[in-house]
Amino acid sequence: MPVGLRLKGLNTTVKIIKEGASEINIKAIRDHEIEFVNEIITEGYLGQLTDDRDEIFTGIRGSMTIHLSSTDAFGLITDVKARASSEFPARTVKFHVEAQFRFPDNTIMTVRALDVFWSGFPISQSGRKEYVSMRVNYESSDAQISKG
């Protein structure tokens, strides 16, 4: 495949969005991975030589490394902690993760993980010359995929 037809990281953007508020100003996202998760179900029956297979979509999971470049990361932690502690009315605070992919023909595909839940916020200070980073993992029941 010709080099010019593949995407590089510079052709992608990732945003964390708090529903009902402006975009969270976390810009220094070093890497991001999103996975559409299927569970494969295997069932064997008498008289069959091989097992039957089926699949069930079970949701979205993802991870990203954020280099701390503003205090907004701590605002995200505070809001997620408050939601997890039931300090907000049930399900009133929602976060979405949006990834955009710009292809060489200028087509843009957007994947938006809806109403994500976060598993933790480890903050790493690796060394004197290293950037302070936060590796976060999230999960969601669904995502929207759209063109444009």
N, CA, C and O atoms as a GROMACS GRO file, in nm:
protein
  592
    1MET      N    1   0.085  -0.117   0.000
    1MET     CA    2   0.000   0.000   0.000
    1MET      C    3   0.089   0.124   0.000
    1MET      O    4   0.183   0.132   0.079
    2PRO      N    5   0.061   0.219  -0.087
    2PRO     CA    6   0.142   0.341  -0.090
    2PRO      C    7   0.136   0.416   0.042
    2PRO      O    8   0.032   0.422   0.108
    3VAL      N    9   0.249   0.474   0.080
    3VAL     CA   10   0.262   0.541   0.208
    3VAL      C   11   0.158   0.652   0.225
    3VAL      O   12   0.105   0.668   0.334
    4GLY      N   13   0.128   0.727   0.121
    4GLY     CA   14   0.036   0.840   0.131
    4GLY      C   15  -0.108   0.803   0.160
    4GLY      O   16  -0.189   0.891   0.187
    5LEU      N   17  -0.142   0.674   0.154
    5LEU     CA   18  -0.280   0.634   0.173
    5LEU      C   19  -0.310   0.586   0.314
    5LEU      O   20  -0.424   0.550   0.344
    6ARG      N   21  -0.211   0.584   0.399
    6ARG     CA   22  -0.232   0.540   0.537
    6ARG      C   23  -0.239   0.661   0.629
    6ARG      O   24  -0.181   0.766   0.601
    7LEU      N   25  -0.310   0.645   0.739
    7LEU     CA   26  -0.322   0.754   0.836
    7LEU      C   27  -0.207   0.755   0.932
    7LEU      O   28  -0.154   0.650   0.969
    8LYS      N   29  -0.168   0.872   0.973
    8LYS     CA   30  -0.070   0.891   1.080
    8LYS      C   31  -0.142   0.960   1.195
    8LYS      O   32  -0.252   1.014   1.180
    9GLY      N   33  -0.079   0.957   1.308
    9GLY     CA   34  -0.137   1.022   1.425
    9GLY      C   35  -0.166   1.169   1.405
    9GLY      O   36  -0.258   1.223   1.466
   10LEU      N   37  -0.088   1.236   1.320
   10LEU     CA   38  -0.111   1.378   1.297
   10LEU      C   39  -0.241   1.403   1.224
   10LEU      O   40  -0.287   1.517   1.217
   11ASN      N   41  -0.303   1.300   1.168
   11ASN     CA   42  -0.431   1.312   1.098
   11ASN      C   43  -0.549   1.275   1.187
   11ASN      O   44  -0.661   1.256   1.138
   12THR      N   45  -0.525   1.266   1.317
   12THR     CA   46  -0.632   1.228   1.409
   12THR      C   47  -0.639   1.328   1.524
   12THR      O   48  -0.540   1.392   1.559
   13THR      N   49  -0.757   1.340   1.582
   13THR     CA   50  -0.774   1.419   1.704
   13THR      C   51  -0.859   1.338   1.801
   13THR      O   52  -0.941   1.256   1.761
   14VAL      N   53  -0.838   1.363   1.929
   14VAL     CA   54  -0.915   1.297   2.033
   14VAL      C   55  -0.963   1.406   2.129
   14VAL      O   56  -0.885   1.492   2.170
   15LYS      N   57  -1.091   1.400   2.163
   15LYS     CA   58  -1.150   1.499   2.254
   15LYS      C   59  -1.224   1.426   2.366
   15LYS      O   60  -1.283   1.321   2.344
   16ILE      N   61  -1.220   1.484   2.485
   16ILE     CA   62  -1.303   1.439   2.596
   16ILE      C   63  -1.409   1.547   2.614
   16ILE      O   64  -1.377   1.664   2.633
   17ILE      N   65  -1.535   1.506   2.609
   17ILE     CA   66  -1.644   1.602   2.612
   17ILE      C   67  -1.731   1.575   2.735
   17ILE      O   68  -1.773   1.461   2.759
   18LYS      N   69  -1.758   1.679   2.812
   18LYS     CA   70  -1.852   1.669   2.924
   18LYS      C   71  -1.986   1.723   2.874
   18LYS      O   72  -1.997   1.840   2.837
   19GLU      N   73  -2.086   1.636   2.871
   19GLU     CA   74  -2.216   1.673   2.815
   19GLU      C   75  -2.274   1.791   2.889
   19GLU      O   76  -2.274   1.795   3.012
   20GLY      N   77  -2.324   1.889   2.813
   20GLY     CA   78  -2.384   2.007   2.873
   20GLY      C   79  -2.284   2.116   2.907
   20GLY      O   80  -2.321   2.223   2.954
   21ALA      N   81  -2.157   2.089   2.883
   21ALA     CA   82  -2.053   2.188   2.909
   21ALA      C   83  -1.965   2.197   2.785
   21ALA      O   84  -1.984   2.122   2.689
   22SER      N   85  -1.871   2.286   2.787
   22SER     CA   86  -1.780   2.294   2.674
   22SER      C   87  -1.682   2.178   2.680
   22SER      O   88  -1.671   2.107   2.779
   23GLU      N   89  -1.612   2.161   2.571
   23GLU     CA   90  -1.512   2.055   2.563
   23GLU      C   91  -1.409   2.073   2.673
   23GLU      O   92  -1.368   2.185   2.705
   24ILE      N   93  -1.368   1.963   2.730
   24ILE     CA   94  -1.264   1.968   2.833
   24ILE      C   95  -1.132   1.996   2.763
   24ILE      O   96  -1.100   1.933   2.662
   25ASN      N   97  -1.056   2.089   2.815
   25ASN     CA   98  -0.935   2.136   2.748
   25ASN      C   99  -0.816   2.045   2.779
   25ASN      O  100  -0.717   2.088   2.838
   26ILE      N  101  -0.826   1.919   2.737
   26ILE     CA  102  -0.715   1.826   2.750
   26ILE      C  103  -0.664   1.802   2.609
   26ILE      O  104  -0.724   1.726   2.533
   27LYS      N  105  -0.554   1.867   2.575
   27LYS     CA  106  -0.504   1.866   2.437
   27LYS      C  107  -0.383   1.775   2.416
   27LYS      O  108  -0.360   1.727   2.305
   28ALA      N  109  -0.306   1.752   2.520
   28ALA     CA  110  -0.180   1.678   2.505
   28ALA      C  111  -0.204   1.528   2.522
   28ALA      O  112  -0.154   1.467   2.617
   29ILE      N  113  -0.280   1.470   2.431
   29ILE     CA  114  -0.308   1.327   2.435
   29ILE      C  115  -0.201   1.258   2.350
   29ILE      O  116  -0.194   1.276   2.229
   30ARG      N  117  -0.119   1.180   2.417
   30ARG     CA  118  -0.003   1.118   2.352
   30ARG      C  119  -0.043   1.000   2.265
   30ARG      O  120   0.007   0.984   2.154
   31ASP      N  121  -0.134   0.917   2.315
   31ASP     CA  122  -0.180   0.802   2.239
   31ASP      C  123  -0.321   0.768   2.280
   31ASP      O  124  -0.366   0.804   2.389
   32HIS      N  125  -0.391   0.700   2.192
   32HIS     CA  126  -0.532   0.666   2.218
   32HIS      C  127  -0.563   0.535   2.145
   32HIS      O  128  -0.519   0.513   2.033
   33GLU      N  129  -0.639   0.451   2.212
   33GLU     CA  130  -0.683   0.326   2.152
   33GLU      C  131  -0.830   0.307   2.186
   33GLU      O  132  -0.871   0.327   2.300
   34ILE      N  133  -0.909   0.270   2.085
   34ILE     CA  134  -1.050   0.241   2.108
   34ILE      C  135  -1.078   0.103   2.049
   34ILE      O  136  -1.031   0.069   1.940
   35GLU      N  137  -1.155   0.026   2.123
   35GLU     CA  138  -1.183  -0.112   2.081
   35GLU      C  139  -1.334  -0.138   2.086
   35GLU      O  140  -1.400  -0.109   2.185
   36PHE      N  141  -1.385  -0.192   1.976
   36PHE     CA  142  -1.523  -0.239   1.972
   36PHE      C  143  -1.519  -0.385   2.016
   36PHE      O  144  -1.459  -0.469   1.948
   37VAL      N  145  -1.583  -0.415   2.128
   37VAL     CA  146  -1.565  -0.545   2.193
   37VAL      C  147  -1.681  -0.638   2.158
   37VAL      O  148  -1.798  -0.607   2.180
   38ASN      N  149  -1.646  -0.753   2.103
   38ASN     CA  150  -1.741  -0.861   2.078
   38ASN      C  151  -1.703  -0.980   2.165
   38ASN      O  152  -1.585  -1.006   2.189
   39GLU      N  153  -1.803  -1.050   2.211
   39GLU     CA  154  -1.780  -1.175   2.281
   39GLU      C  155  -1.820  -1.288   2.187
   39GLU      O  156  -1.929  -1.286   2.130
   40ILE      N  157  -1.732  -1.385   2.170
   40ILE     CA  158  -1.762  -1.499   2.085
   40ILE      C  159  -1.819  -1.610   2.173
   40ILE      O  160  -1.759  -1.649   2.273
   41ILE      N  161  -1.934  -1.658   2.133
   41ILE     CA  162  -2.001  -1.766   2.205
   41ILE      C  163  -1.982  -1.894   2.125
   41ILE      O  164  -2.010  -1.898   2.005
   42THR      N  165  -1.934  -1.997   2.191
   42THR     CA  166  -1.910  -2.126   2.127
   42THR      C  167  -2.001  -2.230   2.191
   42THR      O  168  -2.008  -2.241   2.314
   43GLU      N  169  -2.070  -2.305   2.107
   43GLU     CA  170  -2.161  -2.408   2.157
   43GLU      C  171  -2.143  -2.534   2.074
   43GLU      O  172  -2.147  -2.529   1.951
   44GLY      N  173  -2.123  -2.645   2.141
   44GLY     CA  174  -2.109  -2.773   2.071
   44GLY      C  175  -2.235  -2.856   2.087
   44GLY      O  176  -2.296  -2.859   2.194
   45TYR      N  177  -2.274  -2.924   1.981
   45TYR     CA  178  -2.394  -3.006   1.984
   45TYR      C  179  -2.362  -3.149   1.944
   45TYR      O  180  -2.269  -3.174   1.868
   46LEU      N  181  -2.438  -3.240   1.996
   46LEU     CA  182  -2.421  -3.381   1.962
   46LEU      C  183  -2.439  -3.400   1.812
   46LEU      O  184  -2.528  -3.342   1.751
   47GLY      N  185  -2.355  -3.482   1.755
   47GLY     CA  186  -2.364  -3.512   1.613
   47GLY      C  187  -2.289  -3.414   1.524
   47GLY      O  188  -2.279  -3.437   1.403
   48GLN      N  189  -2.235  -3.304   1.580
   48GLN     CA  190  -2.159  -3.209   1.499
   48GLN      C  191  -2.011  -3.232   1.521
   48GLN      O  192  -1.967  -3.266   1.631
   49LEU      N  193  -1.933  -3.214   1.414
   49LEU     CA  194  -1.789  -3.232   1.423
   49LEU      C  195  -1.718  -3.110   1.480
   49LEU      O  196  -1.612  -3.122   1.541
   50THR      N  197  -1.777  -2.992   1.461
   50THR     CA  198  -1.717  -2.869   1.513
   50THR      C  199  -1.822  -2.789   1.588
   50THR      O  200  -1.942  -2.812   1.573
   51ASP      N  201  -1.774  -2.695   1.668
   51ASP     CA  202  -1.864  -2.610   1.746
   51ASP      C  203  -1.924  -2.500   1.659
   51ASP      O  204  -1.863  -2.456   1.562
   52ASP      N  205  -2.045  -2.458   1.694
   52ASP     CA  206  -2.107  -2.342   1.632
   52ASP      C  207  -2.057  -2.217   1.705
   52ASP      O  208  -2.026  -2.221   1.824
   53ARG      N  209  -2.050  -2.108   1.631
   53ARG     CA  210  -2.005  -1.982   1.690
   53ARG      C  211  -2.104  -1.872   1.661
   53ARG      O  212  -2.171  -1.870   1.558
   54ASP      N  213  -2.112  -1.781   1.754
   54ASP     CA  214  -2.194  -1.662   1.739
   54ASP      C  215  -2.119  -1.549   1.809
   54ASP      O  216  -2.022  -1.574   1.882
   55GLU      N  217  -2.163  -1.427   1.787
   55GLU     CA  218  -2.097  -1.315   1.852
   55GLU      C  219  -2.199  -1.219   1.907
   55GLU      O  220  -2.309  -1.204   1.853
   56ILE      N  221  -2.161  -1.154   2.016
   56ILE     CA  222  -2.246  -1.053   2.080
   56ILE      C  223  -2.160  -0.929   2.103
   56ILE      O  224  -2.051  -0.937   2.160
   57PHE      N  225  -2.210  -0.816   2.058
   57PHE     CA  226  -2.142  -0.689   2.083
   57PHE      C  227  -2.164  -0.653   2.230
   57PHE      O  228  -2.278  -0.645   2.276
   58THR      N  229  -2.054  -0.630   2.304
   58THR     CA  230  -2.066  -0.602   2.447
   58THR      C  231  -2.027  -0.460   2.484
   58THR      O  232  -2.037  -0.423   2.601
   59GLY      N  233  -1.983  -0.380   2.389
   59GLY     CA  234  -1.953  -0.240   2.421
   59GLY      C  235  -1.822  -0.192   2.364
   59GLY      O  236  -1.763  -0.252   2.274
   60ILE      N  237  -1.778  -0.082   2.420
   60ILE     CA  238  -1.658  -0.012   2.377
   60ILE      C  239  -1.564  -0.004   2.497
   60ILE      O  240  -1.607   0.014   2.611
   61ARG      N  241  -1.436  -0.016   2.470
   61ARG     CA  242  -1.338   0.017   2.573
   61ARG      C  243  -1.221   0.088   2.505
   61ARG      O  244  -1.194   0.068   2.386
   62GLY      N  245  -1.155   0.168   2.583
   62GLY     CA  246  -1.045   0.244   2.527
   62GLY      C  247  -0.947   0.286   2.634
   62GLY      O  248  -0.972   0.270   2.753
   63SER      N  249  -0.837   0.341   2.588
   63SER     CA  250  -0.735   0.393   2.680
   63SER      C  251  -0.661   0.506   2.612
   63SER      O  252  -0.658   0.516   2.489
   64MET      N  253  -0.602   0.591   2.692
   64MET     CA  254  -0.521   0.700   2.638
   64MET      C  255  -0.420   0.744   2.743
   64MET      O  256  -0.440   0.730   2.864
   65THR      N  257  -0.311   0.799   2.694
   65THR     CA  258  -0.211   0.861   2.779
   65THR      C  259  -0.220   1.011   2.758
   65THR      O  260  -0.214   1.060   2.645
   66ILE      N  261  -0.234   1.082   2.867
   66ILE     CA  262  -0.247   1.228   2.863
   66ILE      C  263  -0.125   1.288   2.931
   66ILE      O  264  -0.091   1.250   3.043
   67HIS      N  265  -0.058   1.381   2.863
   67HIS     CA  266   0.046   1.459   2.928
   67HIS      C  267  -0.024   1.579   2.991
   67HIS      O  268  -0.097   1.651   2.923
   68LEU      N  269  -0.002   1.602   3.118
   68LEU     CA  270  -0.071   1.710   3.188
   68LEU      C  271  -0.017   1.844   3.140
   68LEU      O  272   0.100   1.876   3.159
   69SER      N  273  -0.106   1.922   3.077
   69SER     CA  274  -0.066   2.053   3.025
   69SER      C  275  -0.159   2.163   3.072
   69SER      O  276  -0.138   2.281   3.042
   70SER      N  277  -0.264   2.126   3.146
   70SER     CA  278  -0.355   2.223   3.206
   70SER      C  279  -0.417   2.158   3.328
   70SER      O  280  -0.402   2.038   3.352
   71THR      N  281  -0.487   2.237   3.405
   71THR     CA  282  -0.553   2.185   3.525
   71THR      C  283  -0.682   2.111   3.493
   71THR      O  284  -0.745   2.055   3.583
   72ASP      N  285  -0.724   2.110   3.366
   72ASP     CA  286  -0.850   2.046   3.328
   72ASP      C  287  -0.850   1.896   3.358
   72ASP      O  288  -0.956   1.839   3.384
   73ALA      N  289  -0.735   1.832   3.356
   73ALA     CA  290  -0.730   1.689   3.388
   73ALA      C  291  -0.776   1.666   3.533
   73ALA      O  292  -0.843   1.567   3.562
   74PHE      N  293  -0.741   1.758   3.622
   74PHE     CA  294  -0.785   1.745   3.760
   74PHE      C  295  -0.934   1.774   3.774
   74PHE      O  296  -1.000   1.717   3.861
   75GLY      N  297  -0.988   1.863   3.689
   75GLY     CA  298  -1.132   1.886   3.686
   75GLY      C  299  -1.206   1.761   3.641
   75GLY      O  300  -1.313   1.729   3.694
   76LEU      N  301  -1.150   1.691   3.543
   76LEU     CA  302  -1.209   1.565   3.497
   76LEU      C  303  -1.211   1.464   3.612
   76LEU      O  304  -1.313   1.398   3.636
   77ILE      N  305  -1.099   1.451   3.682
   77ILE     CA  306  -1.091   1.358   3.794
   77ILE      C  307  -1.195   1.394   3.900
   77ILE      O  308  -1.264   1.306   3.952
   78THR      N  309  -1.207   1.523   3.932
   78THR     CA  310  -1.301   1.568   4.034
   78THR      C  311  -1.445   1.536   3.994
   78THR      O  312  -1.523   1.488   4.076
   79ASP      N  313  -1.480   1.562   3.867
   79ASP     CA  314  -1.616   1.535   3.820
   79ASP      C  315  -1.647   1.386   3.818
   79ASP      O  316  -1.756   1.345   3.857
   80VAL      N  317  -1.552   1.304   3.774
   80VAL     CA  318  -1.574   1.160   3.770
   80VAL      C  319  -1.587   1.106   3.912
   80VAL      O  320  -1.672   1.021   3.939
   81LYS      N  321  -1.503   1.154   4.001
   81LYS     CA  322  -1.511   1.111   4.142
   81LYS      C  323  -1.645   1.149   4.202
   81LYS      O  324  -1.705   1.069   4.274
   82ALA      N  325  -1.693   1.270   4.175
   82ALA     CA  326  -1.822   1.314   4.227
   82ALA      C  327  -1.936   1.230   4.171
   82ALA      O  328  -2.029   1.195   4.243
   83ARG      N  329  -1.928   1.198   4.042
   83ARG     CA  330  -2.032   1.114   3.982
   83ARG      C  331  -2.031   0.975   4.044
   83ARG      O  332  -2.136   0.919   4.076
   84ALA      N  333  -1.912   0.919   4.063
   84ALA     CA  334  -1.898   0.785   4.122
   84ALA      C  335  -1.942   0.782   4.268
   84ALA      O  336  -1.983   0.678   4.319
   85SER      N  337  -1.934   0.897   4.335
   85SER     CA  338  -1.974   0.906   4.476
   85SER      C  339  -2.119   0.950   4.492
   85SER      O  340  -2.165   0.979   4.603
   86SER      N  341  -2.192   0.955   4.381
   86SER     CA  342  -2.334   0.995   4.379
   86SER      C  343  -2.356   1.136   4.429
   86SER      O  344  -2.460   1.166   4.488
   87GLU      N  345  -2.260   1.224   4.406
   87GLU     CA  346  -2.276   1.364   4.445
   87GLU      C  347  -2.359   1.441   4.343
   87GLU      O  348  -2.412   1.547   4.374
   88PHE      N  349  -2.370   1.387   4.221
   88PHE     CA  350  -2.456   1.446   4.119
   88PHE      C  351  -2.585   1.366   4.114
   88PHE      O  352  -2.583   1.246   4.143
   89PRO      N  353  -2.697   1.429   4.078
   89PRO     CA  354  -2.819   1.349   4.058
   89PRO      C  355  -2.791   1.238   3.956
   89PRO      O  356  -2.713   1.257   3.863
   90ALA      N  357  -2.853   1.124   3.975
   90ALA     CA  358  -2.825   1.004   3.895
   90ALA      C  359  -2.817   1.035   3.746
   90ALA      O  360  -2.910   1.090   3.687
   91ARG      N  361  -2.706   0.998   3.687
   91ARG     CA  362  -2.683   1.001   3.542
   91ARG      C  363  -2.696   1.139   3.479
   91ARG      O  364  -2.726   1.149   3.360
   92THR      N  365  -2.674   1.246   3.555
   92THR     CA  366  -2.684   1.379   3.496
   92THR      C  367  -2.553   1.426   3.436
   92THR      O  368  -2.552   1.516   3.352
   93VAL      N  369  -2.442   1.368   3.477
   93VAL     CA  370  -2.313   1.405   3.421
   93VAL      C  371  -2.265   1.291   3.334
   93VAL      O  372  -2.247   1.178   3.379
   94LYS      N  373  -2.243   1.324   3.205
   94LYS     CA  374  -2.198   1.222   3.110
   94LYS      C  375  -2.074   1.272   3.039
   94LYS      O  376  -2.060   1.391   3.010
   95PHE      N  377  -1.984   1.179   3.011
   95PHE     CA  378  -1.863   1.210   2.936
   95PHE      C  379  -1.862   1.128   2.808
   95PHE      O  380  -1.908   1.013   2.807
   96HIS      N  381  -1.812   1.185   2.701
   96HIS     CA  382  -1.798   1.116   2.574
   96HIS      C  383  -1.653   1.132   2.529
   96HIS      O  384  -1.588   1.233   2.559
   97VAL      N  385  -1.603   1.033   2.459
   97VAL     CA  386  -1.469   1.042   2.400
   97VAL      C  387  -1.488   1.037   2.249
   97VAL      O  388  -1.552   0.946   2.196
   98GLU      N  389  -1.432   1.135   2.181
   98GLU     CA  390  -1.450   1.146   2.036
   98GLU      C  391  -1.316   1.141   1.967
   98GLU      O  392  -1.223   1.213   2.003
   99ALA      N  393  -1.305   1.055   1.867
   99ALA     CA  394  -1.184   1.045   1.786
   99ALA      C  395  -1.221   1.076   1.641
   99ALA      O  396  -1.317   1.020   1.588
  100GLN      N  397  -1.145   1.163   1.578
  100GLN     CA  398  -1.167   1.195   1.437
  100GLN      C  399  -1.048   1.150   1.356
  100GLN      O  400  -0.933   1.164   1.397
  101PHE      N  401  -1.078   1.096   1.239
  101PHE     CA  402  -0.976   1.043   1.149
  101PHE      C  403  -0.992   1.112   1.013
  101PHE      O  404  -1.094   1.096   0.947
  102ARG      N  405  -0.890   1.188   0.973
  102ARG     CA  406  -0.893   1.261   0.845
  102ARG      C  407  -0.811   1.182   0.742
  102ARG      O  408  -0.690   1.166   0.756
  103PHE      N  409  -0.880   1.134   0.639
  103PHE     CA  410  -0.816   1.053   0.536
  103PHE      C  411  -0.756   1.142   0.427
  103PHE      O  412  -0.792   1.259   0.416
  104PRO      N  413  -0.663   1.087   0.346
  104PRO     CA  414  -0.596   1.168   0.244
  104PRO      C  415  -0.692   1.236   0.145
  104PRO      O  416  -0.658   1.340   0.088
  105ASP      N  417  -0.811   1.179   0.123
  105ASP     CA  418  -0.908   1.244   0.033
  105ASP      C  419  -0.996   1.346   0.107
  105ASP      O  420  -1.097   1.390   0.053
  106ASN      N  421  -0.956   1.382   0.229
  106ASN     CA  422  -1.025   1.479   0.317
  106ASN      C  423  -1.156   1.427   0.375
  106ASN      O  424  -1.231   1.505   0.434
  107THR      N  425  -1.185   1.299   0.360
  107THR     CA  426  -1.299   1.240   0.428
  107THR      C  427  -1.266   1.232   0.577
  107THR      O  428  -1.155   1.192   0.615
  108ILE      N  429  -1.361   1.269   0.661
  108ILE     CA  430  -1.342   1.262   0.805
  108ILE      C  431  -1.440   1.161   0.862
  108ILE      O  432  -1.560   1.171   0.838
  109MET      N  433  -1.389   1.065   0.936
  109MET     CA  434  -1.472   0.968   1.007
  109MET      C  435  -1.459   1.000   1.156
  109MET      O  436  -1.350   1.025   1.206
  110THR      N  437  -1.572   1.000   1.226
  110THR     CA  438  -1.575   1.030   1.368
  110THR      C  439  -1.631   0.911   1.444
  110THR      O  440  -1.735   0.856   1.408
  111VAL      N  441  -1.560   0.872   1.550
  111VAL     CA  442  -1.608   0.769   1.641
  111VAL      C  443  -1.628   0.837   1.776
  111VAL      O  444  -1.535   0.894   1.832
  112ARG      N  445  -1.752   0.829   1.827
  112ARG     CA  446  -1.782   0.891   1.956
  112ARG      C  447  -1.831   0.784   2.052
  112ARG      O  448  -1.940   0.729   2.035
  113ALA      N  449  -1.749   0.753   2.152
  113ALA     CA  450  -1.789   0.662   2.259
  113ALA      C  451  -1.881   0.740   2.352
  113ALA      O  452  -1.843   0.845   2.404
  114LEU      N  453  -2.001   0.688   2.372
  114LEU     CA  454  -2.105   0.762   2.445
  114LEU      C  455  -2.109   0.723   2.592
  114LEU      O  456  -2.098   0.606   2.628
  115ASP      N  457  -2.125   0.822   2.676
  115ASP     CA  458  -2.145   0.802   2.820
  115ASP      C  459  -2.041   0.706   2.878
  115ASP      O  460  -2.073   0.598   2.927
  116VAL      N  461  -1.915   0.747   2.870
  116VAL     CA  462  -1.806   0.660   2.913
  116VAL      C  463  -1.791   0.660   3.065
  116VAL      O  464  -1.825   0.757   3.133
  117PHE      N  465  -1.739   0.550   3.114
  117PHE     CA  466  -1.707   0.534   3.255
  117PHE      C  467  -1.558   0.507   3.266
  117PHE      O  468  -1.501   0.434   3.185
  118TRP      N  469  -1.496   0.565   3.366
  118TRP     CA  470  -1.350   0.564   3.381
  118TRP      C  471  -1.311   0.467   3.492
  118TRP      O  472  -1.377   0.459   3.595
  119SER      N  473  -1.202   0.392   3.470
  119SER     CA  474  -1.161   0.294   3.570
  119SER      C  475  -1.058   0.346   3.669
  119SER      O  476  -1.034   0.281   3.771
  120GLY      N  477  -0.997   0.457   3.643
  120GLY     CA  478  -0.898   0.512   3.736
  120GLY      C  479  -0.815   0.619   3.669
  120GLY      O  480  -0.820   0.636   3.547
  121PHE      N  481  -0.739   0.691   3.748
  121PHE     CA  482  -0.658   0.801   3.697
  121PHE      C  483  -0.518   0.797   3.757
  121PHE      O  484  -0.484   0.883   3.839
  122PRO      N  485  -0.435   0.701   3.720
  122PRO     CA  486  -0.299   0.699   3.773
  122PRO      C  487  -0.215   0.812   3.710
  122PRO      O  488  -0.208   0.824   3.588
  123ILE      N  489  -0.153   0.892   3.795
  123ILE     CA  490  -0.068   1.001   3.749
  123ILE      C  491   0.076   0.960   3.772
  123ILE      O  492   0.115   0.924   3.883
  124SER      N  493   0.156   0.967   3.666
  124SER     CA  494   0.294   0.919   3.672
  124SER      C  495   0.394   1.033   3.658
  124SER      O  496   0.389   1.110   3.562
  125GLN      N  497   0.483   1.042   3.755
  125GLN     CA  498   0.598   1.134   3.746
  125GLN      C  499   0.721   1.045   3.735
  125GLN      O  500   0.782   1.009   3.835
  126SER      N  501   0.757   1.010   3.612
  126SER     CA  502   0.860   0.908   3.587
  126SER      C  503   1.001   0.953   3.618
  126SER      O  504   1.084   0.873   3.662
  127GLY      N  505   1.030   1.078   3.597
  127GLY     CA  506   1.165   1.126   3.620
  127GLY      C  507   1.173   1.275   3.595
  127GLY      O  508   1.079   1.338   3.548
  128ARG      N  509   1.288   1.328   3.626
  128ARG     CA  510   1.308   1.473   3.617
  128ARG      C  511   1.289   1.526   3.476
  128ARG      O  512   1.239   1.637   3.458
  129LYS      N  513   1.328   1.448   3.374
  129LYS     CA  514   1.318   1.494   3.236
  129LYS      C  515   1.191   1.445   3.166
  129LYS      O  516   1.168   1.479   3.050
  130GLU      N  517   1.110   1.368   3.234
  130GLU     CA  518   0.990   1.311   3.171
  130GLU      C  519   0.868   1.400   3.197
  130GLU      O  520   0.858   1.466   3.300
  131TYR      N  521   0.777   1.398   3.102
  131TYR     CA  522   0.651   1.470   3.121
  131TYR      C  523   0.564   1.395   3.220
  131TYR      O  524   0.562   1.272   3.222
  132VAL      N  525   0.491   1.469   3.302
  132VAL     CA  526   0.395   1.407   3.394
  132VAL      C  527   0.278   1.358   3.308
  132VAL      O  528   0.224   1.433   3.226
  133SER      N  529   0.242   1.232   3.327
  133SER     CA  530   0.138   1.175   3.242
  133SER      C  531   0.033   1.103   3.325
  133SER      O  532   0.053   1.070   3.442
  134MET      N  533  -0.081   1.080   3.260
  134MET     CA  534  -0.192   1.011   3.322
  134MET      C  535  -0.243   0.909   3.221
  134MET      O  536  -0.282   0.946   3.110
  135ARG      N  537  -0.242   0.782   3.256
  135ARG     CA  538  -0.291   0.674   3.169
  135ARG      C  539  -0.431   0.640   3.215
  135ARG      O  540  -0.449   0.594   3.328
  136VAL      N  541  -0.531   0.661   3.130
  136VAL     CA  542  -0.670   0.637   3.170
  136VAL      C  543  -0.734   0.531   3.080
  136VAL      O  544  -0.703   0.520   2.962
  137ASN      N  545  -0.822   0.455   3.140
  137ASN     CA  546  -0.899   0.353   3.069
  137ASN      C  547  -1.046   0.386   3.086
  137ASN      O  548  -1.089   0.433   3.190
  138TYR      N  549  -1.122   0.359   2.980
  138TYR     CA  550  -1.265   0.386   2.987
  138TYR      C  551  -1.344   0.276   2.919
  138TYR      O  552  -1.290   0.198   2.840
  139GLU      N  553  -1.472   0.271   2.951
  139GLU     CA  554  -1.564   0.177   2.888
  139GLU      C  555  -1.696   0.246   2.861
  139GLU      O  556  -1.732   0.344   2.927
  140SER      N  557  -1.767   0.196   2.762
  140SER     CA  558  -1.895   0.251   2.722
  140SER      C  559  -1.982   0.140   2.665
  140SER      O  560  -1.932   0.038   2.618
  141SER      N  561  -2.112   0.161   2.670
  141SER     CA  562  -2.203   0.062   2.613
  141SER      C  563  -2.210   0.070   2.462
  141SER      O  564  -2.238  -0.029   2.395
  142ASP      N  565  -2.186   0.190   2.406
  142ASP     CA  566  -2.204   0.206   2.262
  142ASP      C  567  -2.121   0.322   2.210
  142ASP      O  568  -2.068   0.403   2.286
  143ALA      N  569  -2.111   0.328   2.078
  143ALA     CA  570  -2.042   0.437   2.010
  143ALA      C  571  -2.115   0.470   1.881
  143ALA      O  572  -2.178   0.384   1.820
  144GLN      N  573  -2.105   0.594   1.841
  144GLN     CA  574  -2.158   0.636   1.711
  144GLN      C  575  -2.042   0.649   1.614
  144GLN      O  576  -1.936   0.702   1.648
  145ILE      N  577  -2.062   0.600   1.493
  145ILE     CA  578  -1.963   0.618   1.387
  145ILE      C  579  -2.032   0.701   1.279
  145ILE      O  580  -2.138   0.664   1.229
  146SER      N  581  -1.970   0.813   1.244
  146SER     CA  582  -2.031   0.900   1.143
  146SER      C  583  -1.926   0.954   1.047
  146SER      O  584  -1.807   0.961   1.079
  147LYS      N  585  -1.973   0.991   0.930
  147LYS     CA  586  -1.888   1.049   0.828
  147LYS      C  587  -1.913   1.199   0.824
  147LYS      O  588  -2.026   1.247   0.826
  148GLY      N  589  -1.800   1.273   0.819
  148GLY     CA  590  -1.812   1.417   0.808
  148GLY      C  591  -1.786   1.491   0.935
  148GLY      O  592  -1.794   1.614   0.938
   0.00000   0.00000   0.00000
